Structures are given as C-alpha cells and as structure tokens.
Amino acid sequence: MNDILVLYYSHTGAVREMAQIVARGVESVPGARARLRTVPKVSSVCEAVEADIPDSGSPYVELKDLTECAGLALGSPTRFGNMAAPLKYFLDGSGGLWLNGALAGKPAAVFTSTATQHGGQESTLLSMMLPLLHHGMVIVGVPYTEPELSATASGGTPYGASHVAGMDSVRPLSEDERRLCLALGRRLAQVAVKLAR
Ligand SMILES: Cc1cc2nc3c(=O)[nH]c(=O)nc-3n(C[C@H](O)[C@H](O)[C@H](O)COP(=O)(O)O)c2cc1C
C-alpha cells in the first residue's frame, strides 16, 4: 500500500474540506491510501507550545510522515498571495530531509483557497511548489483533460486545485471545484503508484 500524505493548514475550514476531497481522490486509486495531517498555528509568543495531539481533526504532521509517504498533497489558505506561515514553518524544518534527498523523485501536488476570485491563487500555488522543487519532488498538476478546468466559474487551475471561499469564508465548494480536488488526489496517487512499481 502506498500512503499519500495530504498535509494542510486551515483556519476557517475551507482548505480542510478541500483536503478531505483530495484524500477521497487518492483513495479512489487501487494501492493508494491517504494520510491526512495538519500543522499547529505558529505563535508570536516564543514560549507558547501546542499539545502534541490536537483536540480534534487531523493529527499534527511529523517529518517521518514525509519520508514514509510515497507522495504529498500540500494545501494552504492564501495569505497575501502566498502560503500560510504554519505550513512554511514546518517546511523550513525539513532541511535534514533535503540534505539526504529523502523526497527526491516523489510526486507532489498543491491546493489552496482564497476569499476572492483574483486574490492570488496562482501565486500561492506556484510559490508552494518552490520548496517542493528544491526537495526534488515531481510536481503533478491538473491537466485540461479534466473538463471542469475549462468550465469552472470560480476556483480550479492547472497548477493545482483551488476554491473561492468568499469574504466571509463560508461559500461551499462548487461542483467543479470538488471534482478538480478529486481529480488532483486521483492523479497524484496514480503517479505515486506507478513510480513505486
Ligand atoms: C492574513 C490573511 C491574509 C489573506 N490573504 C488573502 C489573499 O491574499 N487573497 C485572498 O483572496 N484571500 C486572502 N485571505 C483569505 C483566505 O485565503 C481565505 O479566507 C481562505 O479561504 C481561508 O481558508 P481556510 O478556511 O482553510 O482557513 C487572507 C486571510 C488572512 C487571514
């Protein structure tokens, strides 16, 4: 069985919902299993520490999740056109894996949610790819053979799945956005299973 790490940060729930759908896409592929993980918030108070296990939701990720898994789907809310700090903080702690080339050759995909239609989805997705490329990961996007990519009137990009959540962050995922999350998870898992053979 090939585990695919679906690692996300979510403050108000939109990216968490996307992660759950990406995970369903992963699990639609025979031989693939999703491992959902999140990261704690970062704090401006240096002494603040989170419990090792969150009160609810996905467990916190550990570096060994990255090494044990055959692929990675990384999801973040857009923060000023970039990924959220808690995810960046976790990735900044992965230098040891980079030194060993532990992630080189593994497939990876990215997804994001924004408040507004033109609020920086592409810049977030592209910048999320940068540390993954430094790790030598093989980026998997969403091809235009997915019909929803041409049809969507909200989120969905060839760089990864995306969602426009609205200013109050309560707009549900559209059917096209859902299908593109599923397609991303499925494609990532298919590539991971093929590479593992
Ligand atoms: C500090 C901060 C910066 C943000 N920057 C952007 C932005 O650049 N563009 C945008 O459209 N939305 C921006 N948002 C809104 C979030 O990306 C959006 O609400 C997202 O859907 C939240 O995902 P979540 O529900 O998983 O936390 C920002 C929100 C915060 C708190």
Coordinates of N, CA and C and ligand atoms in Angstrom, one line a residue:
M1 N 0.8 -1.2 0.0 CA 0.0 0.0 0.0 C 0.9 1.3 0.0
N2 N 0.6 2.2 -0.9 CA 1.3 3.5 -0.9 C 0.6 4.6 -0.2
D3 N 1.1 5.1 0.9 CA 0.5 6.2 1.6 C 0.8 7.5 0.9
I4 N -0.2 8.3 0.8 CA 0.0 9.7 0.2 C -0.3 10.6 1.4
L5 N 0.6 11.5 1.7 CA 0.4 12.5 2.7 C -0.4 13.6 2.2
V6 N -1.6 13.9 2.8 CA -2.4 15.0 2.5 C -2.2 16.0 3.6
L7 N -1.3 17.0 3.5 CA -0.9 17.9 4.6 C -1.5 19.2 4.3
Y8 N -2.2 19.8 5.3 CA -2.8 21.1 5.0 C -2.8 21.9 6.3
Y9 N -3.0 23.2 6.1 CA -3.3 24.1 7.2 C -4.7 24.8 6.9
S10 N -5.5 24.9 7.9 CA -6.8 25.6 7.6 C -7.2 26.3 8.9
H11 N -7.6 27.6 8.7 CA -8.1 28.3 9.9 C -9.6 28.3 10.0
T12 N -10.3 28.5 8.9 CA -11.7 28.6 8.9 C -12.4 27.4 8.2
G13 N -11.7 26.4 7.8 CA -12.3 25.2 7.3 C -12.3 24.9 5.8
A14 N -12.1 25.9 5.0 CA -12.2 25.7 3.6 C -11.1 24.7 3.0
V15 N -9.9 24.9 3.4 CA -8.8 24.1 3.0 C -8.9 22.7 3.6
R16 N -9.5 22.6 4.8 CA -9.7 21.3 5.4 C -10.7 20.5 4.6
E17 N -11.8 21.1 4.1 CA -12.7 20.4 3.3 C -12.1 20.0 2.0
M18 N -11.3 20.9 1.4 CA -10.6 20.5 0.1 C -9.7 19.3 0.4
A19 N -9.0 19.3 1.5 CA -8.1 18.2 1.8 C -8.8 16.9 1.9
Q20 N -10.0 16.9 2.5 CA -10.8 15.7 2.6 C -11.2 15.1 1.3
I21 N -11.5 16.1 0.3 CA -11.9 15.6 -1.0 C -10.7 15.1 -1.8
V22 N -9.5 15.8 -1.7 CA -8.3 15.3 -2.3 C -8.0 13.9 -1.8
A23 N -8.2 13.7 -0.5 CA -7.9 12.4 0.1 C -8.9 11.3 -0.5
R24 N -10.1 11.7 -0.8 CA -11.0 10.8 -1.4 C -10.6 10.4 -2.8
G25 N -10.0 11.4 -3.5 CA -9.4 11.2 -4.8 C -8.3 10.2 -4.7
V26 N -7.4 10.4 -3.7 CA -6.3 9.5 -3.5 C -6.8 8.1 -3.3
E27 N -7.8 7.9 -2.5 CA -8.3 6.6 -2.1 C -9.1 5.9 -3.2
S28 N -9.4 6.7 -4.3 CA -10.1 6.0 -5.4 C -9.1 5.2 -6.3
V29 N -7.8 5.3 -6.0 CA -6.8 4.6 -6.8 C -6.4 3.4 -6.0
P30 N -6.5 2.2 -6.7 CA -6.1 1.0 -6.0 C -4.6 1.0 -5.6
G31 N -4.3 0.6 -4.4 CA -2.9 0.6 -4.0 C -2.5 1.9 -3.3
A32 N -3.5 2.9 -3.2 CA -3.1 4.1 -2.5 C -4.0 4.4 -1.3
R33 N -3.4 5.0 -0.3 CA -4.2 5.3 0.9 C -3.8 6.7 1.4
A34 N -4.8 7.5 1.8 CA -4.5 8.9 2.2 C -4.1 9.0 3.7
R35 N -3.1 9.8 4.0 CA -2.7 10.0 5.4 C -2.9 11.5 5.6
L36 N -4.0 11.9 6.3 CA -4.4 13.4 6.5 C -3.6 13.9 7.7
R37 N -2.9 15.0 7.5 CA -2.2 15.6 8.6 C -2.3 17.1 8.5
T38 N -2.1 17.8 9.7 CA -2.2 19.2 9.7 C -0.9 19.7 10.5
V39 N -0.8 21.0 10.6 CA 0.3 21.7 11.4 C -0.3 22.6 12.4
P40 N 0.3 22.8 13.6 CA -0.2 23.7 14.5 C 0.0 25.2 14.1
K41 N -0.7 26.1 14.7 CA -0.5 27.5 14.4 C 0.9 27.9 14.8
V42 N 1.5 28.9 14.2 CA 2.7 29.5 14.8 C 2.3 30.6 15.7
S43 N 3.1 30.9 16.7 CA 2.7 31.9 17.7 C 3.7 33.0 17.8
S44 N 3.3 34.2 18.1 CA 4.2 35.3 18.3 C 4.8 35.3 19.7
V45 N 4.2 34.4 20.5 CA 4.8 34.2 21.9 C 5.7 33.0 21.9
C46 N 7.0 33.3 22.0 CA 8.0 32.2 21.9 C 7.8 31.0 22.8
E47 N 7.3 31.3 24.0 CA 7.1 30.2 24.9 C 5.9 29.3 24.6
A48 N 5.0 29.8 23.8 CA 3.7 29.1 23.6 C 4.0 27.7 22.9
V49 N 3.4 26.7 23.5 CA 3.6 25.4 22.9 C 2.2 24.7 22.8
E50 N 1.9 24.1 21.7 CA 0.7 23.3 21.4 C 0.8 21.9 22.0
A51 N -0.3 21.4 22.4 CA -0.3 19.9 22.8 C 0.2 19.1 21.6
D52 N 0.8 18.0 21.8 CA 1.3 17.1 20.7 C 0.1 16.6 19.8
I53 N -1.0 16.5 20.5 CA -2.2 15.9 19.7 C -3.2 17.0 19.7
P54 N -3.8 17.4 18.6 CA -4.8 18.4 18.6 C -6.1 17.9 19.2
D55 N -6.9 18.8 19.7 CA -8.2 18.4 20.4 C -9.1 17.7 19.4
S56 N -9.1 18.1 18.1 CA -10.0 17.5 17.1 C -9.3 17.6 15.8
G57 N -9.8 16.8 14.8 CA -9.3 16.9 13.5 C -8.1 16.1 13.2
S58 N -7.4 16.4 12.2 CA -6.2 15.6 11.8 C -5.1 15.7 12.8
P59 N -4.3 14.6 12.9 CA -3.1 14.7 13.8 C -2.1 15.7 13.2
Y60 N -1.2 16.2 14.0 CA -0.1 17.0 13.5 C 0.9 16.2 12.8
V61 N 1.4 16.8 11.7 CA 2.4 16.1 10.9 C 3.7 15.9 11.6
E62 N 4.5 14.9 11.3 CA 5.9 14.7 11.7 C 6.7 14.6 10.5
L63 N 8.0 14.8 10.6 CA 8.9 14.7 9.4 C 8.8 13.3 8.9
K64 N 8.6 12.3 9.8 CA 8.6 10.9 9.3 C 7.4 10.7 8.4
D65 N 6.4 11.5 8.5 CA 5.3 11.3 7.5 C 5.7 11.6 6.1
L66 N 6.6 12.6 6.0 CA 7.1 12.9 4.6 C 8.0 11.7 4.1
T67 N 8.8 11.1 4.9 CA 9.7 10.1 4.4 C 8.9 8.8 4.2
E68 N 7.9 8.5 5.0 CA 7.2 7.3 4.9 C 6.2 7.3 3.7
C69 N 5.8 8.5 3.3 CA 4.7 8.5 2.3 C 5.3 8.5 0.8
A70 N 4.5 8.0 -0.1 CA 5.0 7.9 -1.5 C 4.7 9.2 -2.3
G71 N 4.0 10.1 -1.7 CA 3.6 11.3 -2.4 C 3.0 12.3 -1.4
L72 N 2.9 13.6 -1.8 CA 2.5 14.6 -0.9 C 1.5 15.6 -1.7
A73 N 0.3 15.8 -1.0 CA -0.6 16.8 -1.4 C -0.5 17.9 -0.4
L74 N -0.2 19.1 -0.7 CA 0.0 20.2 0.2 C -1.0 21.3 0.0
G75 N -1.8 21.6 1.1 CA -2.9 22.6 0.9 C -2.8 23.7 1.9
S76 N -3.0 24.9 1.5 CA -2.9 26.1 2.3 C -3.9 27.1 1.9
P77 N -4.4 27.9 2.9 CA -5.1 29.1 2.5 C -4.2 30.1 1.9
T78 N -4.6 30.9 1.0 CA -3.8 32.0 0.5 C -3.7 33.1 1.6
R79 N -2.5 33.5 1.9 CA -2.2 34.6 2.8 C -1.4 35.6 2.0
F80 N -2.0 36.7 1.6 CA -1.3 37.8 0.9 C -0.6 37.1 -0.3
G81 N -1.3 36.3 -1.0 CA -0.7 35.7 -2.3 C 0.3 34.6 -2.0
N82 N 0.4 34.1 -0.8 CA 1.4 33.1 -0.5 C 0.9 32.1 0.4
M83 N 1.6 31.0 0.7 CA 1.1 30.0 1.7 C 1.1 30.6 3.1
A84 N 0.4 29.9 4.0 CA 0.3 30.4 5.4 C 1.5 30.0 6.1
A85 N 1.9 30.8 7.1 CA 3.1 30.6 7.9 C 3.2 29.3 8.6
P86 N 2.2 28.7 9.1 CA 2.4 27.4 9.8 C 2.9 26.3 8.9
L87 N 2.5 26.3 7.7 CA 3.0 25.3 6.7 C 4.4 25.6 6.3
K88 N 4.7 26.9 6.1 CA 6.0 27.3 5.7 C 7.0 27.0 6.9
Y89 N 6.5 27.2 8.1 CA 7.4 26.9 9.3 C 7.7 25.4 9.3
F90 N 6.7 24.6 9.0 CA 7.0 23.1 9.0 C 8.0 22.8 7.9
L91 N 7.8 23.3 6.7 CA 8.7 23.0 5.6 C 10.1 23.5 5.9
D92 N 10.2 24.7 6.6 CA 11.5 25.2 6.9 C 12.3 24.3 7.8
G93 N 11.6 23.4 8.5 CA 12.2 22.4 9.4 C 12.6 21.1 8.7
S94 N 12.5 21.1 7.4 CA 12.7 19.8 6.6 C 14.1 19.8 6.0
G95 N 15.0 20.7 6.4 CA 16.3 20.7 5.8 C 17.1 19.4 5.9
G96 N 16.9 18.7 6.9 CA 17.6 17.4 7.1 C 17.2 16.4 6.0
L97 N 15.9 16.4 5.6 CA 15.4 15.6 4.6 C 16.0 16.0 3.2
W98 N 16.1 17.3 3.1 CA 16.7 17.9 1.8 C 18.1 17.4 1.7
L99 N 18.9 17.5 2.8 CA 20.3 17.1 2.8 C 20.4 15.6 2.3
N100 N 19.5 14.8 2.8 CA 19.6 13.3 2.4 C 18.9 13.0 1.1
G101 N 18.2 14.0 0.5 CA 17.5 13.7 -0.8 C 16.3 12.8 -0.5
A102 N 15.8 12.8 0.7 CA 14.7 11.9 1.1 C 13.5 12.0 0.3
L103 N 13.2 13.2 -0.3 CA 11.9 13.3 -1.0 C 12.1 13.4 -2.5
A104 N 13.4 13.3 -2.9 CA 13.7 13.4 -4.4 C 13.0 12.3 -5.2
G105 N 12.3 12.7 -6.2 CA 11.6 11.8 -7.1 C 10.2 11.4 -6.7
K106 N 9.8 11.9 -5.5 CA 8.4 11.6 -5.1 C 7.5 12.7 -5.7
P107 N 6.2 12.3 -6.1 CA 5.3 13.2 -6.7 C 4.6 14.1 -5.6
A108 N 4.3 15.3 -6.0 CA 3.7 16.3 -5.1 C 2.7 17.1 -5.8
A109 N 1.6 17.6 -5.1 CA 0.6 18.4 -5.7 C 0.2 19.5 -4.7
V110 N -0.4 20.6 -5.1 CA -0.7 21.7 -4.2 C -2.2 22.1 -4.4
F111 N -2.8 22.7 -3.3 CA -4.1 23.2 -3.4 C -4.3 24.4 -2.5
T112 N -5.2 25.3 -2.8 CA -5.4 26.5 -2.0 C -6.8 27.0 -2.0
S113 N -7.2 27.9 -1.1 CA -8.4 28.5 -1.0 C -8.2 30.0 -0.8
T114 N -9.0 30.9 -1.5 CA -8.9 32.3 -1.3 C -10.2 32.9 -0.9
A115 N -10.2 34.1 -0.5 CA -11.5 34.8 -0.2 C -12.1 35.3 -1.6
T116 N -11.2 35.8 -2.5 CA -11.6 36.4 -3.7 C -11.1 35.7 -4.9
Q117 N -11.8 35.9 -6.0 CA -11.6 35.2 -7.3 C -10.1 35.5 -7.8
H118 N -9.7 36.8 -7.6 CA -8.4 37.2 -8.2 C -7.4 37.5 -7.0
G119 N -7.6 36.8 -5.9 CA -6.8 37.1 -4.7 C -5.5 36.4 -4.6
G120 N -5.0 35.8 -5.7 CA -3.7 35.2 -5.7 C -3.5 33.7 -5.6
Q121 N -4.6 33.0 -6.2 CA -4.5 31.6 -6.1 C -3.2 31.0 -6.9
E122 N -3.0 31.6 -8.1 CA -1.9 31.1 -8.9 C -0.5 31.4 -8.2
S123 N -0.4 32.6 -7.6 CA 0.9 32.9 -7.0 C 1.1 32.0 -5.8
T124 N 0.0 31.7 -5.0 CA 0.2 30.8 -3.9 C 0.6 29.4 -4.3
L125 N -0.1 28.9 -5.3 CA 0.2 27.5 -5.8 C 1.6 27.4 -6.3
L126 N 2.0 28.4 -7.1 CA 3.3 28.4 -7.7 C 4.4 28.5 -6.6
S127 N 4.1 29.4 -5.6 CA 5.2 29.5 -4.6 C 5.2 28.3 -3.7
M128 N 4.1 27.7 -3.5 CA 4.1 26.4 -2.7 C 5.0 25.3 -3.4
M129 N 5.1 25.4 -4.7 CA 5.9 24.4 -5.4 C 7.3 24.6 -5.2
L130 N 7.8 25.8 -4.9 CA 9.2 26.1 -4.8 C 10.0 25.2 -3.8
P131 N 9.6 25.2 -2.6 CA 10.3 24.3 -1.6 C 10.2 22.8 -2.1
L132 N 9.1 22.4 -2.7 CA 9.0 21.0 -3.1 C 9.9 20.7 -4.3
L133 N 10.1 21.7 -5.2 CA 11.1 21.5 -6.2 C 12.5 21.5 -5.7
H134 N 12.8 22.3 -4.6 CA 14.1 22.2 -4.0 C 14.4 20.8 -3.4
H135 N 13.3 20.2 -3.0 CA 13.4 18.8 -2.4 C 13.5 17.8 -3.5
G136 N 13.4 18.2 -4.8 CA 13.5 17.3 -5.9 C 12.2 16.5 -6.2
M137 N 11.1 17.1 -5.7 CA 9.8 16.4 -5.9 C 9.3 16.6 -7.3
V138 N 8.5 15.7 -7.8 CA 7.9 15.8 -9.2 C 6.5 16.4 -9.1
I139 N 6.3 17.6 -9.6 CA 5.1 18.3 -9.4 C 4.0 17.7 -10.4
V140 N 2.8 17.4 -9.8 CA 1.7 17.0 -10.5 C 0.6 18.0 -10.5
G141 N 0.1 18.5 -11.7 CA -0.9 19.5 -11.7 C -2.2 18.9 -12.1
V142 N -3.1 19.7 -12.6 CA -4.4 19.3 -13.1 C -4.4 19.5 -14.6
P143 N -4.5 18.5 -15.5 CA -4.5 18.7 -16.9 C -5.8 19.2 -17.4
Y144 N -5.8 19.8 -18.6 CA -7.1 20.3 -19.2 C -7.9 19.2 -19.8
T145 N -7.4 17.9 -19.7 CA -8.3 16.8 -20.0 C -9.4 16.7 -19.0
E146 N -9.3 17.3 -17.8 CA -10.4 17.4 -16.8 C -11.3 18.5 -17.3
P147 N -12.6 18.1 -17.8 CA -13.4 19.1 -18.4 C -13.8 20.3 -17.5
E148 N -13.8 20.1 -16.1 CA -14.2 21.1 -15.2 C -13.2 22.3 -15.2
L149 N -12.0 22.0 -15.7 CA -11.0 23.1 -15.7 C -11.4 24.2 -16.6
S150 N -12.0 23.8 -17.7 CA -12.4 24.8 -18.7 C -13.8 25.4 -18.3
A151 N -14.6 24.6 -17.6 CA -16.0 25.0 -17.3 C -16.1 25.9 -16.0
T152 N -15.1 25.8 -15.1 CA -15.3 26.4 -13.8 C -15.5 27.9 -13.9
A153 N -16.4 28.4 -13.1 CA -16.6 29.9 -13.0 C -16.0 30.4 -11.7
S154 N -15.4 29.6 -10.9 CA -14.8 30.0 -9.6 C -13.3 29.5 -9.5
G155 N -13.1 28.5 -8.6 CA -11.7 28.0 -8.5 C -11.4 26.9 -9.5
G156 N -10.1 26.5 -9.5 CA -9.6 25.4 -10.4 C -8.6 26.0 -11.3
T157 N -7.4 25.4 -11.2 CA -6.3 25.9 -12.0 C -5.4 24.7 -12.5
P158 N -4.7 24.9 -13.6 CA -3.8 23.8 -14.0 C -2.6 23.6 -13.0
Y159 N -2.4 24.5 -12.1 CA -1.3 24.4 -11.2 C -1.7 23.6 -9.9
G160 N -3.0 23.4 -9.7 CA -3.4 22.7 -8.6 C -4.9 23.0 -8.3
A161 N -5.5 22.3 -7.4 CA -6.9 22.6 -7.1 C -7.1 23.9 -6.3
S162 N -8.2 24.6 -6.5 CA -8.4 25.8 -5.7 C -9.9 26.1 -5.5
H163 N -10.2 27.0 -4.6 CA -11.5 27.3 -4.2 C -11.7 28.8 -3.8
V164 N -12.8 29.4 -4.3 CA -13.0 30.8 -3.9 C -14.1 30.7 -2.8
A165 N -13.7 31.0 -1.5 CA -14.5 30.8 -0.4 C -15.4 32.0 0.0
G166 N -15.1 33.2 -0.6 CA -15.9 34.4 -0.3 C -15.3 35.1 0.9
M167 N -15.7 36.4 1.0 CA -15.1 37.2 2.0 C -15.3 36.7 3.4
D168 N -16.5 36.1 3.6 CA -16.8 35.5 5.0 C -16.4 34.1 5.1
S169 N -15.7 33.5 4.0 CA -15.2 32.2 4.0 C -16.2 31.1 4.3
V170 N -17.4 31.3 3.8 CA -18.5 30.3 4.0 C -19.0 29.7 2.7
R171 N -18.6 30.3 1.6 CA -19.1 29.7 0.3 C -18.7 28.3 0.1
P172 N -19.7 27.4 -0.1 CA -19.3 26.0 -0.2 C -18.5 25.7 -1.5
L173 N -17.8 24.6 -1.6 CA -17.1 24.3 -2.8 C -18.1 24.1 -3.9
S174 N -17.9 24.6 -5.1 CA -18.7 24.4 -6.3 C -18.5 22.9 -6.7
E175 N -19.4 22.4 -7.5 CA -19.3 21.0 -8.0 C -18.0 20.9 -8.9
D176 N -17.7 22.0 -9.7 CA -16.4 21.9 -10.4 C -15.2 21.9 -9.5
E177 N -15.2 22.7 -8.5 CA -14.1 22.8 -7.6 C -13.9 21.4 -6.9
R178 N -15.0 20.8 -6.5 CA -14.9 19.5 -5.8 C -14.3 18.4 -6.8
R179 N -14.8 18.4 -8.0 CA -14.3 17.4 -9.0 C -12.8 17.6 -9.2
L180 N -12.4 18.9 -9.2 CA -11.0 19.2 -9.5 C -10.1 18.7 -8.3
C181 N -10.6 18.9 -7.1 CA -9.9 18.3 -5.9 C -9.8 16.8 -6.0
L182 N -10.9 16.2 -6.4 CA -10.9 14.7 -6.5 C -9.9 14.3 -7.6
A183 N -9.9 15.0 -8.7 CA -9.0 14.7 -9.9 C -7.5 14.9 -9.5
L184 N -7.3 15.9 -8.7 CA -5.9 16.2 -8.2 C -5.4 15.0 -7.4
G185 N -6.2 14.6 -6.4 CA -5.8 13.5 -5.5 C -5.7 12.2 -6.3
R186 N -6.6 12.0 -7.2 CA -6.5 10.7 -8.0 C -5.2 10.7 -8.8
R187 N -5.0 11.8 -9.5 CA -3.8 11.9 -10.4 C -2.5 11.7 -9.6
L188 N -2.4 12.4 -8.5 CA -1.2 12.3 -7.6 C -1.0 10.8 -7.2
A189 N -2.1 10.2 -6.8 CA -2.0 8.8 -6.3 C -1.6 7.9 -7.5
Q190 N -2.2 8.1 -8.7 CA -1.8 7.3 -9.8 C -0.4 7.4 -10.2
V191 N 0.2 8.6 -10.1 CA 1.6 8.8 -10.4 C 2.4 8.1 -9.4
A192 N 2.0 8.3 -8.1 CA 2.8 7.7 -7.0 C 2.8 6.1 -7.1
V193 N 1.7 5.6 -7.4 CA 1.6 4.1 -7.5 C 2.5 3.6 -8.7
K194 N 2.4 4.3 -9.8 CA 3.2 4.0 -11.0 C 4.7 4.1 -10.7
L195 N 5.1 5.2 -10.0 CA 6.5 5.4 -9.7 C 7.0 4.3 -8.7
A196 N 6.1 3.8 -7.8 CA 6.5 2.9 -6.8 C 6.7 1.5 -7.4
R197 N 6.2 1.2 -8.6 CA 6.3 -0.1 -9.1 C 7.7 -0.5 -9.5
Ligands
LIG1 C1 -3.8 37.2 6.9 C2 -4.7 36.8 5.8 C3 -4.3 37.0 4.5 C4 -5.2 36.7 3.5 N1 -4.8 36.9 2.2 C5 -5.6 36.7 1.2 C6 -5.2 37.0 -0.2 O1 -4.1 37.4 -0.5 N2 -6.2 36.8 -1.2 C7 -7.4 36.3 -0.9 O2 -8.2 36.1 -1.8 N3 -7.8 35.9 0.4 C8 -6.9 36.1 1.4 N4 -7.2 35.7 2.7 C9 -8.4 34.9 2.9 C10 -8.2 33.4 3.0 O3 -7.3 32.9 2.0 C11 -9.5 32.6 2.7 O4 -10.4 33.0 3.7 C12 -9.3 31.1 2.8 O5 -10.5 30.5 2.2 C13 -9.2 30.6 4.2 O6 -9.0 29.2 4.2 P1 -9.4 28.3 5.5 O7 -10.9 28.4 5.6 O8 -8.9 26.9 5.1 O9 -8.6 28.9 6.6 C14 -6.4 36.0 3.7 C15 -6.7 35.7 5.0 C16 -5.9 36.1 6.1 C17 -6.3 35.8 7.5

